[in-house]
Amino acid sequence: MPELVFVRGGTVPYEQAWTEQRRLHAARVVGDAPDTVLLLQHPPVYT
């Protein structure tokens, strides 16, 4: 069964969370990271 990792990040600024998601995605695509679920929140932002 594939490994699934849960990361509890707490409150993280939006830009930092987005950067980490992109890094994890790139690593996952090439097989260097397991399936990962990020559990976090960030302060309100305007989008």
PDB file of N, CA and C in Angstrom:
ATOM      1  N   MET A   1       0.842  -1.174   0.000  1.00  0.00           N
ATOM      2  CA  MET A   1       0.000   0.000   0.000  1.00  0.00           C
ATOM      3  C   MET A   1       0.893   1.245   0.000  1.00  0.00           C
ATOM      4  N   PRO A   2       0.576   2.248  -0.820  1.00  0.00           N
ATOM      5  CA  PRO A   2       1.388   3.467  -0.881  1.00  0.00           C
ATOM      6  C   PRO A   2       1.385   4.217   0.452  1.00  0.00           C
ATOM      7  N   GLU A   3       2.482   4.874   0.713  1.00  0.00           N
ATOM      8  CA  GLU A   3       2.606   5.675   1.922  1.00  0.00           C
ATOM      9  C   GLU A   3       1.810   6.962   1.766  1.00  0.00           C
ATOM     10  N   LEU A   4       1.158   7.396   2.839  1.00  0.00           N
ATOM     11  CA  LEU A   4       0.433   8.660   2.862  1.00  0.00           C
ATOM     12  C   LEU A   4       0.906   9.434   4.079  1.00  0.00           C
ATOM     13  N   VAL A   5       1.401  10.634   3.857  1.00  0.00           N
ATOM     14  CA  VAL A   5       1.948  11.455   4.929  1.00  0.00           C
ATOM     15  C   VAL A   5       0.996  12.610   5.211  1.00  0.00           C
ATOM     16  N   PHE A   6       0.722  12.845   6.497  1.00  0.00           N
ATOM     17  CA  PHE A   6      -0.071  13.990   6.922  1.00  0.00           C
ATOM     18  C   PHE A   6       0.865  14.981   7.594  1.00  0.00           C
ATOM     19  N   VAL A   7       0.803  16.246   7.171  1.00  0.00           N
ATOM     20  CA  VAL A   7       1.633  17.296   7.752  1.00  0.00           C
ATOM     21  C   VAL A   7       0.706  18.305   8.411  1.00  0.00           C
ATOM     22  N   ARG A   8       0.853  18.466   9.724  1.00  0.00           N
ATOM     23  CA  ARG A   8       0.059  19.454  10.462  1.00  0.00           C
ATOM     24  C   ARG A   8       0.891  20.722  10.576  1.00  0.00           C
ATOM     25  N   GLY A   9       0.552  21.710   9.755  1.00  0.00           N
ATOM     26  CA  GLY A   9       1.367  22.911   9.668  1.00  0.00           C
ATOM     27  C   GLY A   9       0.920  24.068  10.525  1.00  0.00           C
ATOM     28  N   GLY A  10      -0.271  23.969  11.135  1.00  0.00           N
ATOM     29  CA  GLY A  10      -0.767  25.091  11.931  1.00  0.00           C
ATOM     30  C   GLY A  10      -1.113  26.268  11.029  1.00  0.00           C
ATOM     31  N   THR A  11      -0.910  27.471  11.547  1.00  0.00           N
ATOM     32  CA  THR A  11      -1.178  28.682  10.775  1.00  0.00           C
ATOM     33  C   THR A  11       0.076  29.061   9.996  1.00  0.00           C
ATOM     34  N   VAL A  12      -0.074  29.161   8.679  1.00  0.00           N
ATOM     35  CA  VAL A  12       1.053  29.420   7.785  1.00  0.00           C
ATOM     36  C   VAL A  12       0.658  30.543   6.831  1.00  0.00           C
ATOM     37  N   PRO A  13       1.515  31.539   6.610  1.00  0.00           N
ATOM     38  CA  PRO A  13       1.199  32.571   5.624  1.00  0.00           C
ATOM     39  C   PRO A  13       0.910  31.955   4.255  1.00  0.00           C
ATOM     40  N   TYR A  14      -0.016  32.562   3.522  1.00  0.00           N
ATOM     41  CA  TYR A  14      -0.465  32.016   2.240  1.00  0.00           C
ATOM     42  C   TYR A  14       0.697  31.738   1.291  1.00  0.00           C
ATOM     43  N   GLU A  15       1.578  32.701   1.107  1.00  0.00           N
ATOM     44  CA  GLU A  15       2.690  32.539   0.151  1.00  0.00           C
ATOM     45  C   GLU A  15       3.590  31.372   0.547  1.00  0.00           C
ATOM     46  N   GLN A  16       3.859  31.233   1.822  1.00  0.00           N
ATOM     47  CA  GLN A  16       4.692  30.123   2.303  1.00  0.00           C
ATOM     48  C   GLN A  16       4.006  28.781   2.040  1.00  0.00           C
ATOM     49  N   ALA A  17       2.704  28.705   2.287  1.00  0.00           N
ATOM     50  CA  ALA A  17       1.956  27.468   2.030  1.00  0.00           C
ATOM     51  C   ALA A  17       1.957  27.133   0.544  1.00  0.00           C
ATOM     52  N   TRP A  18       1.761  28.123  -0.300  1.00  0.00           N
ATOM     53  CA  TRP A  18       1.738  27.912  -1.752  1.00  0.00           C
ATOM     54  C   TRP A  18       3.097  27.428  -2.248  1.00  0.00           C
ATOM     55  N   THR A  19       4.163  28.020  -1.728  1.00  0.00           N
ATOM     56  CA  THR A  19       5.516  27.605  -2.107  1.00  0.00           C
ATOM     57  C   THR A  19       5.762  26.150  -1.713  1.00  0.00           C
ATOM     58  N   GLU A  20       5.338  25.774  -0.515  1.00  0.00           N
ATOM     59  CA  GLU A  20       5.520  24.392  -0.059  1.00  0.00           C
ATOM     60  C   GLU A  20       4.703  23.421  -0.905  1.00  0.00           C
ATOM     61  N   GLN A  21       3.499  23.792  -1.280  1.00  0.00           N
ATOM     62  CA  GLN A  21       2.675  22.935  -2.140  1.00  0.00           C
ATOM     63  C   GLN A  21       3.346  22.706  -3.493  1.00  0.00           C
ATOM     64  N   ARG A  22       3.895  23.765  -4.066  1.00  0.00           N
ATOM     65  CA  ARG A  22       4.581  23.621  -5.359  1.00  0.00           C
ATOM     66  C   ARG A  22       5.820  22.740  -5.231  1.00  0.00           C
ATOM     67  N   ARG A  23       6.563  22.890  -4.139  1.00  0.00           N
ATOM     68  CA  ARG A  23       7.754  22.072  -3.914  1.00  0.00           C
ATOM     69  C   ARG A  23       7.367  20.599  -3.766  1.00  0.00           C
ATOM     70  N   LEU A  24       6.343  20.333  -2.961  1.00  0.00           N
ATOM     71  CA  LEU A  24       5.895  18.951  -2.770  1.00  0.00           C
ATOM     72  C   LEU A  24       5.369  18.346  -4.065  1.00  0.00           C
ATOM     73  N   HIS A  25       4.652  19.134  -4.840  1.00  0.00           N
ATOM     74  CA  HIS A  25       4.120  18.635  -6.109  1.00  0.00           C
ATOM     75  C   HIS A  25       5.259  18.232  -7.043  1.00  0.00           C
ATOM     76  N   ALA A  26       6.253  19.102  -7.165  1.00  0.00           N
ATOM     77  CA  ALA A  26       7.388  18.802  -8.051  1.00  0.00           C
ATOM     78  C   ALA A  26       8.106  17.531  -7.594  1.00  0.00           C
ATOM     79  N   ALA A  27       8.286  17.383  -6.288  1.00  0.00           N
ATOM     80  CA  ALA A  27       8.947  16.187  -5.763  1.00  0.00           C
ATOM     81  C   ALA A  27       8.094  14.948  -5.999  1.00  0.00           C
ATOM     82  N   ARG A  28       6.796  15.078  -5.871  1.00  0.00           N
ATOM     83  CA  ARG A  28       5.900  13.931  -6.074  1.00  0.00           C
ATOM     84  C   ARG A  28       5.904  13.485  -7.526  1.00  0.00           C
ATOM     85  N   VAL A  29       5.913  14.436  -8.442  1.00  0.00           N
ATOM     86  CA  VAL A  29       5.880  14.121  -9.874  1.00  0.00           C
ATOM     87  C   VAL A  29       7.065  13.245 -10.272  1.00  0.00           C
ATOM     88  N   VAL A  30       8.232  13.523  -9.710  1.00  0.00           N
ATOM     89  CA  VAL A  30       9.423  12.738 -10.067  1.00  0.00           C
ATOM     90  C   VAL A  30       9.647  11.546  -9.136  1.00  0.00           C
ATOM     91  N   GLY A  31       8.723  11.335  -8.204  1.00  0.00           N
ATOM     92  CA  GLY A  31       8.809  10.177  -7.325  1.00  0.00           C
ATOM     93  C   GLY A  31       9.680  10.343  -6.100  1.00  0.00           C
ATOM     94  N   ASP A  32      10.031  11.585  -5.761  1.00  0.00           N
ATOM     95  CA  ASP A  32      10.886  11.831  -4.602  1.00  0.00           C
ATOM     96  C   ASP A  32      10.112  12.115  -3.321  1.00  0.00           C
ATOM     97  N   ALA A  33       8.780  12.117  -3.382  1.00  0.00           N
ATOM     98  CA  ALA A  33       7.964  12.388  -2.194  1.00  0.00           C
ATOM     99  C   ALA A  33       6.741  11.484  -2.218  1.00  0.00           C
ATOM    100  N   PRO A  34       6.289  11.057  -1.043  1.00  0.00           N
ATOM    101  CA  PRO A  34       5.079  10.241  -0.989  1.00  0.00           C
ATOM    102  C   PRO A  34       3.842  11.121  -1.157  1.00  0.00           C
ATOM    103  N   ASP A  35       2.685  10.481  -1.302  1.00  0.00           N
ATOM    104  CA  ASP A  35       1.437  11.238  -1.288  1.00  0.00           C
ATOM    105  C   ASP A  35       1.368  11.976   0.041  1.00  0.00           C
ATOM    106  N   THR A  36       1.014  13.258  -0.011  1.00  0.00           N
ATOM    107  CA  THR A  36       1.067  14.103   1.181  1.00  0.00           C
ATOM    108  C   THR A  36      -0.194  14.937   1.298  1.00  0.00           C
ATOM    109  N   VAL A  37      -0.715  15.012   2.528  1.00  0.00           N
ATOM    110  CA  VAL A  37      -1.858  15.866   2.833  1.00  0.00           C
ATOM    111  C   VAL A  37      -1.361  16.952   3.777  1.00  0.00           C
ATOM    112  N   LEU A  38      -1.531  18.211   3.376  1.00  0.00           N
ATOM    113  CA  LEU A  38      -1.150  19.335   4.225  1.00  0.00           C
ATOM    114  C   LEU A  38      -2.386  19.814   4.979  1.00  0.00           C
ATOM    115  N   LEU A  39      -2.318  19.797   6.301  1.00  0.00           N
ATOM    116  CA  LEU A  39      -3.395  20.289   7.148  1.00  0.00           C
ATOM    117  C   LEU A  39      -2.916  21.606   7.747  1.00  0.00           C
ATOM    118  N   LEU A  40      -3.462  22.700   7.248  1.00  0.00           N
ATOM    119  CA  LEU A  40      -3.012  24.006   7.713  1.00  0.00           C
ATOM    120  C   LEU A  40      -4.092  25.046   7.468  1.00  0.00           C
ATOM    121  N   GLN A  41      -3.855  26.191   8.000  1.00  0.00           N
ATOM    122  CA  GLN A  41      -4.713  27.335   7.716  1.00  0.00           C
ATOM    123  C   GLN A  41      -3.810  28.536   7.533  1.00  0.00           C
ATOM    124  N   HIS A  42      -4.341  29.565   6.935  1.00  0.00           N
ATOM    125  CA  HIS A  42      -3.561  30.785   6.795  1.00  0.00           C
ATOM    126  C   HIS A  42      -4.454  31.973   7.101  1.00  0.00           C
ATOM    127  N   PRO A  43      -3.831  33.095   7.465  1.00  0.00           N
ATOM    128  CA  PRO A  43      -4.606  34.298   7.723  1.00  0.00           C
ATOM    129  C   PRO A  43      -5.403  34.672   6.471  1.00  0.00           C
ATOM    130  N   PRO A  44      -6.507  35.405   6.627  1.00  0.00           N
ATOM    131  CA  PRO A  44      -7.299  35.811   5.463  1.00  0.00           C
ATOM    132  C   PRO A  44      -6.447  36.582   4.450  1.00  0.00           C
ATOM    133  N   VAL A  45      -6.714  36.338   3.163  1.00  0.00           N
ATOM    134  CA  VAL A  45      -6.031  37.052   2.090  1.00  0.00           C
ATOM    135  C   VAL A  45      -7.060  37.511   1.072  1.00  0.00           C
ATOM    136  N   TYR A  46      -6.735  38.552   0.336  1.00  0.00           N
ATOM    137  CA  TYR A  46      -7.559  38.996  -0.781  1.00  0.00           C
ATOM    138  C   TYR A  46      -7.046  38.307  -2.031  1.00  0.00           C
ATOM    139  N   THR A  47      -7.943  37.715  -2.804  1.00  0.00           N
ATOM    140  CA  THR A  47      -7.526  37.056  -4.036  1.00  0.00           C
ATOM    141  C   THR A  47      -8.232  37.658  -5.225  1.00  0.00           C
TER     142      THR A  47
END
